[in-house]
Each structure stands twice: as C-alpha cells, then as structure tokens.
PDB file of C-alpha atoms in Angstrom:
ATOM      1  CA  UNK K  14      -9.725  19.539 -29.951  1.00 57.00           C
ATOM      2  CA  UNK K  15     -12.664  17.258 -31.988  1.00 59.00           C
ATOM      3  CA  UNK K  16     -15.990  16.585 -30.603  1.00 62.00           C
ATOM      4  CA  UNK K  17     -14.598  12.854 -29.520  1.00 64.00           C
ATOM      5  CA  UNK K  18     -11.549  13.913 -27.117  1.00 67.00           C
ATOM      6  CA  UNK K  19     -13.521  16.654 -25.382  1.00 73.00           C
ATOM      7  CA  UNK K  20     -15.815  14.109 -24.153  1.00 78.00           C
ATOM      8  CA  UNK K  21     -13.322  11.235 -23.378  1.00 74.00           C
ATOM      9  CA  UNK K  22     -11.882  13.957 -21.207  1.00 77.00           C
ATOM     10  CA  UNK K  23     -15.325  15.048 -19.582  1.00 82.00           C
ATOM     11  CA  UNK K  24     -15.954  11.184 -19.209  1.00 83.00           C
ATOM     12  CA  UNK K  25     -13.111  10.462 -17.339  1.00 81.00           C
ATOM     13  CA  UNK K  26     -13.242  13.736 -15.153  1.00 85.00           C
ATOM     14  CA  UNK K  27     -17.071  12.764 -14.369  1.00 87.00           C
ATOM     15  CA  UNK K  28     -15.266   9.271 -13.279  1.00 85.00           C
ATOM     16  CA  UNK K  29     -12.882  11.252 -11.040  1.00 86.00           C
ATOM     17  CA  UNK K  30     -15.204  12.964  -9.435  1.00 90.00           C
ATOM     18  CA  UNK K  31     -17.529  10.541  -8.357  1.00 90.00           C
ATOM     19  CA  UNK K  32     -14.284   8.610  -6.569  1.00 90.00           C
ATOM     20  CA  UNK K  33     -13.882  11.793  -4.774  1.00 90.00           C
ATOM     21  CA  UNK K  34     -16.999  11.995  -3.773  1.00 93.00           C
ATOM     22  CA  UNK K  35     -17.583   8.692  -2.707  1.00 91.00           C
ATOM     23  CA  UNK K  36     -14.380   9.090  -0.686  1.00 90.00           C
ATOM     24  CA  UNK K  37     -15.229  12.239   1.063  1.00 92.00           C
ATOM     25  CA  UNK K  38     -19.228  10.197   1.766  1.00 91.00           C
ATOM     26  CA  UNK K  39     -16.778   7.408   3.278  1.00 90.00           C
ATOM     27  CA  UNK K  40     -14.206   9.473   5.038  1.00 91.00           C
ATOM     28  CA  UNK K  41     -14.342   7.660   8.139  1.00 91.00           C
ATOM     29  CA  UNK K  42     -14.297   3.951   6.513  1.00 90.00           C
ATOM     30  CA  UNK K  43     -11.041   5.761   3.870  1.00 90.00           C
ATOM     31  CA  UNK K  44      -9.547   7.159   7.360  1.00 91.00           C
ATOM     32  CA  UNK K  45      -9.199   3.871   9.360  1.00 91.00           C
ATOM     33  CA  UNK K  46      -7.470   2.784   6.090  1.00 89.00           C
ATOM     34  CA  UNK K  47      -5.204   5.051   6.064  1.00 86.00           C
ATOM     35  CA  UNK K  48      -3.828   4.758   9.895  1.00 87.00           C
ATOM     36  CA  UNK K  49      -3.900   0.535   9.403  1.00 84.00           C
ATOM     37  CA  UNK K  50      -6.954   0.061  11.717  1.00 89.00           C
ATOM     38  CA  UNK K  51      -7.262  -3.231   9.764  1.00 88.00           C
ATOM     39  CA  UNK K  52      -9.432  -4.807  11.990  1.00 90.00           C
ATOM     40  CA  UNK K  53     -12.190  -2.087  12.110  1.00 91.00           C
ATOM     41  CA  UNK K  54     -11.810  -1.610   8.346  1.00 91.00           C
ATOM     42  CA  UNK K  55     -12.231  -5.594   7.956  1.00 91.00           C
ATOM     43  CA  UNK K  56     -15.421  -6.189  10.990  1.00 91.00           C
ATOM     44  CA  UNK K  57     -16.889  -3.113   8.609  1.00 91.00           C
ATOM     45  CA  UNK K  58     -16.855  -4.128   5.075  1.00 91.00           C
ATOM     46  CA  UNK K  59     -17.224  -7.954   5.877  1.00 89.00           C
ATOM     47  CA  UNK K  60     -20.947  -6.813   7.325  1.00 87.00           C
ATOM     48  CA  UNK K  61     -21.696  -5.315   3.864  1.00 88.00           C
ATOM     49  CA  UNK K  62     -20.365  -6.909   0.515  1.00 89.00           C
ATOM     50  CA  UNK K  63     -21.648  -4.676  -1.775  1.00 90.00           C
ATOM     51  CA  UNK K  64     -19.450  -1.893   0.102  1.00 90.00           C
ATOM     52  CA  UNK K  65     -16.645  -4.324   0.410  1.00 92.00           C
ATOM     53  CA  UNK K  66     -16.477  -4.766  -3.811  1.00 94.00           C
ATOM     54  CA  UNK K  67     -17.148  -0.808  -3.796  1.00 94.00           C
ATOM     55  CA  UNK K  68     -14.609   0.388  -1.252  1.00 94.00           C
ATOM     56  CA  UNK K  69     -11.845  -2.352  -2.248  1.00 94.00           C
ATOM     57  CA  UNK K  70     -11.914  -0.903  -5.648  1.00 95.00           C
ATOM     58  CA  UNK K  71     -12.420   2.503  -5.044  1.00 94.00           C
ATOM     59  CA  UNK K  72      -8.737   2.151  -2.680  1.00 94.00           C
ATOM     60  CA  UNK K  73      -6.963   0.487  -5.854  1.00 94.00           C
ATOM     61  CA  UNK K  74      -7.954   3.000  -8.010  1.00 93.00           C
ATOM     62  CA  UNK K  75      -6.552   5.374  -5.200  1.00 92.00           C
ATOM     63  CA  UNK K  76      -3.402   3.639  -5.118  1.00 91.00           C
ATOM     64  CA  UNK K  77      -2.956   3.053  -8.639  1.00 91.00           C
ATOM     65  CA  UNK K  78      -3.482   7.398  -8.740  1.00 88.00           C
ATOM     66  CA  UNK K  79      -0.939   7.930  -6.235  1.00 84.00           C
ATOM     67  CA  UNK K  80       0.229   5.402  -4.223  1.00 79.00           C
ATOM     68  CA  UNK K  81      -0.797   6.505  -0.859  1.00 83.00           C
ATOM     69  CA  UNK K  82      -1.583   3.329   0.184  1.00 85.00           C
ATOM     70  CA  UNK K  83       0.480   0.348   0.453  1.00 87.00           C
ATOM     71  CA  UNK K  84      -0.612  -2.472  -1.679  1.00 89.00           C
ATOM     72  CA  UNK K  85       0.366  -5.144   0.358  1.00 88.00           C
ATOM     73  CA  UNK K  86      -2.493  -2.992   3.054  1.00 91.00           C
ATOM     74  CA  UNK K  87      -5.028  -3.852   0.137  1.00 92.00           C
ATOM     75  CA  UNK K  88      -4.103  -7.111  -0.757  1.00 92.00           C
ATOM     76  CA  UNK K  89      -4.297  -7.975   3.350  1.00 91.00           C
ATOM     77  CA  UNK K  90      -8.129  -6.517   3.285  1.00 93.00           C
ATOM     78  CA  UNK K  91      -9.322  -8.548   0.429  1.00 93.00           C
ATOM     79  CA  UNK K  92      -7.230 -11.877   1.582  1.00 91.00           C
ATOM     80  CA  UNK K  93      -9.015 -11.447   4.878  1.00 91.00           C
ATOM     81  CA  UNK K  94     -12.370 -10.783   3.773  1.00 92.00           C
ATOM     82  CA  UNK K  95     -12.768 -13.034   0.390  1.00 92.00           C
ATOM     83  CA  UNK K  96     -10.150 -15.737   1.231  1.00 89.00           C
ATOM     84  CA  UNK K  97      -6.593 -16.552  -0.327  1.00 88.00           C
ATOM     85  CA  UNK K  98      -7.683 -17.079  -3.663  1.00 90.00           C
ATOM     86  CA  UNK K  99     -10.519 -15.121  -4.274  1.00 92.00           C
ATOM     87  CA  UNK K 100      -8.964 -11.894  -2.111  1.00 92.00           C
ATOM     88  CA  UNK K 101      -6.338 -12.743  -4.353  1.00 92.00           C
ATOM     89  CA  UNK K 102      -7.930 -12.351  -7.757  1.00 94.00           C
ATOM     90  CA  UNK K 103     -10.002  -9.515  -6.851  1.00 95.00           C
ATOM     91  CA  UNK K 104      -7.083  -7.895  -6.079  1.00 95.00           C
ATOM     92  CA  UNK K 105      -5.534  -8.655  -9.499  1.00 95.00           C
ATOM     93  CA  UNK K 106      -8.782  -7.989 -11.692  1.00 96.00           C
ATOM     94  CA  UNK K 107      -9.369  -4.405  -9.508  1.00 96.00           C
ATOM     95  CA  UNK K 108      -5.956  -3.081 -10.024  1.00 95.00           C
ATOM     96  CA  UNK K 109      -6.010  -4.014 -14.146  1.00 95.00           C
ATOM     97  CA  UNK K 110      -9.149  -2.324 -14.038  1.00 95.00           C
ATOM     98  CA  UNK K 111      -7.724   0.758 -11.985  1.00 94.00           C
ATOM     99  CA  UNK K 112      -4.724   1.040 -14.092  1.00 93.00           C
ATOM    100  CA  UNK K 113      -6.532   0.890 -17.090  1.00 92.00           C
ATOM    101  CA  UNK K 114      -8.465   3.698 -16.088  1.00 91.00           C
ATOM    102  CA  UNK K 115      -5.601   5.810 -14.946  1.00 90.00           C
ATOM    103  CA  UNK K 116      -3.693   5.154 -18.537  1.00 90.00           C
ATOM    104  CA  UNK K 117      -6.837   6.064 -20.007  1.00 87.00           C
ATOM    105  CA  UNK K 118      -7.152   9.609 -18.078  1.00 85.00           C
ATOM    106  CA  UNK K 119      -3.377  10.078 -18.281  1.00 84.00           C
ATOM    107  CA  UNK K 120      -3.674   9.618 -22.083  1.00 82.00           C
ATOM    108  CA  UNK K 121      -6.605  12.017 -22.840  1.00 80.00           C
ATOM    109  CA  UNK K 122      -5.684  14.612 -20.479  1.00 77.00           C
ATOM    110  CA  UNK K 123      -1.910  14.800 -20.735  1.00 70.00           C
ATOM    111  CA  UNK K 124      -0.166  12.747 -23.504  1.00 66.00           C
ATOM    112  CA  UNK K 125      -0.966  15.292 -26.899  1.00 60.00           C
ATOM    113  CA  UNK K 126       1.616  18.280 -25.155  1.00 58.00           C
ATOM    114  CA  UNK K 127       4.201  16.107 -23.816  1.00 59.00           C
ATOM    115  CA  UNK K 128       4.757  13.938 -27.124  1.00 58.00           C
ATOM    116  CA  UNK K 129       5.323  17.244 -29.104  1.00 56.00           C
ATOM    117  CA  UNK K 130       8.281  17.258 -26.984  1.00 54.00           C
ATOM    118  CA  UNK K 131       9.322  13.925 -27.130  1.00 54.00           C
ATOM    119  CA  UNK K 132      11.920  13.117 -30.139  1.00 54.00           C
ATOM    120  CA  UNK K 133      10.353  10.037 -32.405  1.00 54.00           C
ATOM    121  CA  UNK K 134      13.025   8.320 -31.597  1.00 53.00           C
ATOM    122  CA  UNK K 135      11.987   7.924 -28.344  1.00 50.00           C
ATOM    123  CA  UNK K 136       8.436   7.112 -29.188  1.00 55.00           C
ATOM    124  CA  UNK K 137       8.967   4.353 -31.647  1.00 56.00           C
ATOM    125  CA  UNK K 138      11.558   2.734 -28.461  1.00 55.00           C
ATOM    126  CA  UNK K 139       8.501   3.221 -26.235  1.00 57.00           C
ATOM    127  CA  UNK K 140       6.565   1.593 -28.965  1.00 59.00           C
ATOM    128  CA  UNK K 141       8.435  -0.961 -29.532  1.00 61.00           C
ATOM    129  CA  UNK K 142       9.641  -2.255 -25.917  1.00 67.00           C
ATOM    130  CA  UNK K 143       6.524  -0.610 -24.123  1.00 75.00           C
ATOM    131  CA  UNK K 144       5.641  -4.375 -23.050  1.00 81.00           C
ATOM    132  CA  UNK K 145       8.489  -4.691 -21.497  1.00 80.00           C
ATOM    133  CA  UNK K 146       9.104  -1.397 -19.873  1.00 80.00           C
ATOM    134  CA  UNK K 147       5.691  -1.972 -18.358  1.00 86.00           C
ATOM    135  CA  UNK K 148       6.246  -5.545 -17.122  1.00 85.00           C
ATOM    136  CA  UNK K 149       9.693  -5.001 -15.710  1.00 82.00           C
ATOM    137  CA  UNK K 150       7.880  -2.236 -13.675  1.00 83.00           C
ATOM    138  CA  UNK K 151       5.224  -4.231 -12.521  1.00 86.00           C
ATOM    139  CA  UNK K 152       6.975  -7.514 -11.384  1.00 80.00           C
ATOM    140  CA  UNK K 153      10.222  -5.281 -10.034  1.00 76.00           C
ATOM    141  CA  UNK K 154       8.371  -2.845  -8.089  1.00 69.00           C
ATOM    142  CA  UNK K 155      10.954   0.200  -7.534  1.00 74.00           C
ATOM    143  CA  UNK K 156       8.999   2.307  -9.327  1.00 78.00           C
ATOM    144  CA  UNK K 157       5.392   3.421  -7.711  1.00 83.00           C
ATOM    145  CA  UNK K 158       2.313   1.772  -9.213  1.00 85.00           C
ATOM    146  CA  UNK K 159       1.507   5.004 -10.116  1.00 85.00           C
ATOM    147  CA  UNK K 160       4.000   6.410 -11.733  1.00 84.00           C
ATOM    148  CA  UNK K 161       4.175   3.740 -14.262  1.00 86.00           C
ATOM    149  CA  UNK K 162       0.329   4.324 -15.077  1.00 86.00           C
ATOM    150  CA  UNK K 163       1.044   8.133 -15.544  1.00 84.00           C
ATOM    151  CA  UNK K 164       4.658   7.297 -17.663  1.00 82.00           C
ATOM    152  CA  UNK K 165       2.815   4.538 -19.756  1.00 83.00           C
ATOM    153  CA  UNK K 166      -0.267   6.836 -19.958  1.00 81.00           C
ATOM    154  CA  UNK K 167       1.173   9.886 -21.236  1.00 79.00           C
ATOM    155  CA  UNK K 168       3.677   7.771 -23.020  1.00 78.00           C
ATOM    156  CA  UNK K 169       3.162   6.385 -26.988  1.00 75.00           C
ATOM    157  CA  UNK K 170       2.984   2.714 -25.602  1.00 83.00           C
ATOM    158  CA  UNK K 171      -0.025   1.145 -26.548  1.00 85.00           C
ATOM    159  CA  UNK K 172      -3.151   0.608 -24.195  1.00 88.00           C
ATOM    160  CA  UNK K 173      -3.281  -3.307 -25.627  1.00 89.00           C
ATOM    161  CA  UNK K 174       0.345  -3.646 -24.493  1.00 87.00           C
ATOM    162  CA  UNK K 175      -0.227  -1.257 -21.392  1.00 91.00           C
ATOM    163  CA  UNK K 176      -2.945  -3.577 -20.159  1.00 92.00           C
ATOM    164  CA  UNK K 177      -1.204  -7.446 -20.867  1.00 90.00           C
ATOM    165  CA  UNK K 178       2.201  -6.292 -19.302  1.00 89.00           C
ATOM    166  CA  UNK K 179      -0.391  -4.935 -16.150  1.00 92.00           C
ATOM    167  CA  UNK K 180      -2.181  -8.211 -16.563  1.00 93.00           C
ATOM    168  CA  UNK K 181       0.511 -10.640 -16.626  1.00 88.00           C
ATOM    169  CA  UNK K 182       3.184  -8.486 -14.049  1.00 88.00           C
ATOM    170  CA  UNK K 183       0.642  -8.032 -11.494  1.00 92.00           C
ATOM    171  CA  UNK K 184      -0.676 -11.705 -11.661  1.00 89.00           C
ATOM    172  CA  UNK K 185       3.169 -12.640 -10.512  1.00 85.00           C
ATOM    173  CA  UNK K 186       3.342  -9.662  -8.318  1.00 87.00           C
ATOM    174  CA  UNK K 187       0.400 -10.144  -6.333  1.00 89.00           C
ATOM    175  CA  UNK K 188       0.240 -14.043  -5.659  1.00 85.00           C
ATOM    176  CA  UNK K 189       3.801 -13.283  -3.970  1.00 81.00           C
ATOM    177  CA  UNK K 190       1.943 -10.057  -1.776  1.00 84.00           C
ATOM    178  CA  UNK K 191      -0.935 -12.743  -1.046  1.00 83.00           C
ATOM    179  CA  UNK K 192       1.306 -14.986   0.608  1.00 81.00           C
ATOM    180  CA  UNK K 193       2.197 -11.913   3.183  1.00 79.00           C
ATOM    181  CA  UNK K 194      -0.661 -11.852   5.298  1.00 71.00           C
ATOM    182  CA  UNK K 195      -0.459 -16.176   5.794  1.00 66.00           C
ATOM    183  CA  UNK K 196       3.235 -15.409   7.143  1.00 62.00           C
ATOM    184  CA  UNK K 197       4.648 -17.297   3.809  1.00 54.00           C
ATOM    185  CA  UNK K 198       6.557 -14.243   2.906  1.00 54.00           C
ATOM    186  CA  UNK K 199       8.099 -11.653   4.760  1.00 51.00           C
ATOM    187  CA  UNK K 200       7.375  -8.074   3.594  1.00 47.00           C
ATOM    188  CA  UNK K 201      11.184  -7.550   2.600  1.00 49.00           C
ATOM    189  CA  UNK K 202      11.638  -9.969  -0.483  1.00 49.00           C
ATOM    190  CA  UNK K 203      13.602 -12.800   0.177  1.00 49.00           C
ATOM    191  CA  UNK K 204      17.135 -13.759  -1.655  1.00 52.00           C
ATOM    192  CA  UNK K 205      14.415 -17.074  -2.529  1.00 57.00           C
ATOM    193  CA  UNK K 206      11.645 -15.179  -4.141  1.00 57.00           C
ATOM    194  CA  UNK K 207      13.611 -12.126  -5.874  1.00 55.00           C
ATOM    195  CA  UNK K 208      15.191 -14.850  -7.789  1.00 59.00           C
ATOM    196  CA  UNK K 209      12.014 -16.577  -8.886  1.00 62.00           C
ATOM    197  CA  UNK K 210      10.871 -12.997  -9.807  1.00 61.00           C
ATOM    198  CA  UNK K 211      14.059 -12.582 -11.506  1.00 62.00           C
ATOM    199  CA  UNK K 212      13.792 -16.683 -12.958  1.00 66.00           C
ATOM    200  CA  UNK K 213       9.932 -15.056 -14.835  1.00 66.00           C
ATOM    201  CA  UNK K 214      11.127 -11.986 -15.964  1.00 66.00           C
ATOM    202  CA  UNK K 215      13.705 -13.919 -17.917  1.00 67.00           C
ATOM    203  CA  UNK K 216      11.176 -16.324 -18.593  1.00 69.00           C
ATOM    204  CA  UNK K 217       8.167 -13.584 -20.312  1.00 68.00           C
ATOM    205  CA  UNK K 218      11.281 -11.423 -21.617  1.00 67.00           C
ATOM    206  CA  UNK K 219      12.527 -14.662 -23.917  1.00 67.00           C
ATOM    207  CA  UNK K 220       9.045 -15.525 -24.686  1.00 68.00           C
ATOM    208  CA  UNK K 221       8.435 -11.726 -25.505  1.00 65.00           C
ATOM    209  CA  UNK K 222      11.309 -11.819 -27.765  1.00 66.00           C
ATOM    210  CA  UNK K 223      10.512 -14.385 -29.430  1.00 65.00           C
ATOM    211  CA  UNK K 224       6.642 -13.356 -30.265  1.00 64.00           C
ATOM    212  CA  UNK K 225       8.498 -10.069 -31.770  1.00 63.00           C
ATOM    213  CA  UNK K 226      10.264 -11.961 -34.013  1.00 63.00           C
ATOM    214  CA  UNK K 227       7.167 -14.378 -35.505  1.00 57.00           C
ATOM    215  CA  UNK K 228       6.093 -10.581 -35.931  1.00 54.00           C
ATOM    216  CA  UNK K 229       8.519  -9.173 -37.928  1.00 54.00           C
ATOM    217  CA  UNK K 230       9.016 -11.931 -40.083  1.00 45.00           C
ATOM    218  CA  UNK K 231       5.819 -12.347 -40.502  1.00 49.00           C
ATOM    219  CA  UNK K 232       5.249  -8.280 -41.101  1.00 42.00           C
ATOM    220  CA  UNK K 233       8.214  -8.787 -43.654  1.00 42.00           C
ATOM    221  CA  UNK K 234       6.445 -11.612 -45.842  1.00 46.00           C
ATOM    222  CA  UNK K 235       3.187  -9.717 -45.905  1.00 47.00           C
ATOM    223  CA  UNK K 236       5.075  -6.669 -47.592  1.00 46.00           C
ATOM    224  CA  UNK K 237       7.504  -8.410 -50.031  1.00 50.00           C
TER     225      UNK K 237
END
C-alpha cells in the first residue's frame, strides 16, 4: 500500500467518524427520526438552519450507508422545511454528494481484494455498462440505495459514470418522492408513474446508446 491510498483511507475513516460522532452528540434529534416523530423533528430543525443543512445531510449520508431510513422520510423533512422545490433539490444535491462519498470509501477500503477475484470479463462488462447498471438502479429502486453505492464502489465502474447515472437517476427518482408528501403520489407507485419511469429509462438508455456509439467510432478513427 503507497503513501497516497493509506491516506485516502485515513481521510475517509476521519470522515466516518465525525458522522458518528455528530450522531451520537444528536441522538435525541437522530432518535425522533428514526420512530417518524416528523413533527418534532420538523418544529426542531426549522428553528435552526444551520442544523437543518447539517442534520439533513448527515441522515442521507446515513441512508445512502445503509438504508435505515426511508427516503421518502427524508425527502418529507426537507419538502416541509425548504419548500417543494428547494426541499426538493437539496434532497437531490445531498444524496449525489452522500453517494459519492460512500463510492469513494467503498473504493479505497474494499475494491483492491474483491477485483482479484473478479474474472476481467466481468470488469470490462461493469466498465462498459456501469452507467447503466447504476441508472437502472437508481430510477427502479428494488435494490437499496446502499447497496448500489457499495456494488458500484467496490466495483471497476468508474466514479465519472458512478456519479452522472446518481445524478441523472435520482433527479427522476426524487421529483416523483417529492410529490408524496403534497398527496400527488401515493407511496405505492402507480400503474401511471411506473410507466413514465419505465417511458425515461427507455428514453436515457437510447440516448446512452447512442453516445457509446459517437464513442467508438470516434475511438476507431483516432487509432486507424
């Protein structure tokens, strides 16, 4: 191990650590989220908003870790403290942010000893199609938030393509959660909106498809 990936791994340890301890400093405020007591948690943090940017994105880094909380809980704080549109960006730009950081532990703690077991075929698929895999998870959420952070992380995919698939999924994702708490949306998806979820994915997957191509081609006339 060089100089470089000790401290990348001390870095994001130290980064760890100070979540935890901000938690356990908080444990009351972290406890009211965790049994739903929205309406404490909200008459709190709207009384403070330096703590409400601090705590918000201290839970989406917990979620994104291991989704113990339920996003659409999350998305329903910041909705109801920062508005529709604001509580939904700031959910968006926290959880890119969370999952980058996740990836980015995942990736310096864990990915070296599981890719010596991984055959290269798989990592040049993952490679390849990690955009995809990523964005598939992100606007069809049946895998946790989570888990995809840890797979991607630990994974060969790369953190550019990690972080536009997050980027551009969750953007869908969320403005459909944000529509929850104003009774638009049920909590169980609809026959209505899985199908515009379905209508995007085939939407990004053609456009996807088709940037890979201008690549190639474009790969293949630089090396004639």
């Amino acid at each position: 191990m060089n100089g470089g990936d000790l401290l990348k791994k001390i870095l994001t340890l130290i980064g760890l650590l100070v979540i935890v301890i901000f938690i356990v400093s908080n444990a009351e405020l972290f406890t009211m989220v965790w049994k739903s007591d929205l309406d404490s948690v909200i008459t709190i943090l709207t009384e403070n908003l330096l703590l409400t940017f601090v705590v918000t994105f201290v839970l989406m880094i917990v979620q994104n870790s291991f989704t113990i909380i339920p996003l659409i809980l999350l998305l329903t704080i910041n909705v109801a403290i920062f508005g529709f549109i604001y509580g939904y960006l700031w959910s968006w730009v926290t959880s890119v942010v969370a999952s980058g950081f996740i990836f980015y532990a995942a990736r310096n703690w864990f990915q070296a000893p599981l890719l010596k077991k991984m055959g290269p075929k798989w990592n040049e698929s993952v490679v390849e199609h990690g955009f995809m895999y990523v964005f598939t998870g992100r606007i069809f959420p049946l895998i946790p938030t989570s888990l995809i952070n840890l797979a991607a992380g630990v994974s060969s995919v790369t953190f550019k393509d990690f972080l536009l698939a997050t980027a551009i999924g969750n953007l869908i994702y969320f403005f459909f959660l944000s529509l929850i708490p104003y009774g638009l949306l049920s909590v169980e998806m609809n026959e209505y909106t899985l199908a515009v979820l379905a209508f995007l994915f085939l939407l990004f997957f053609l456009i996807y498809k088709r940037f890979k191509k201008k690549k190639k081609v474009t790969f293949f006339r630089k090396n004639r």
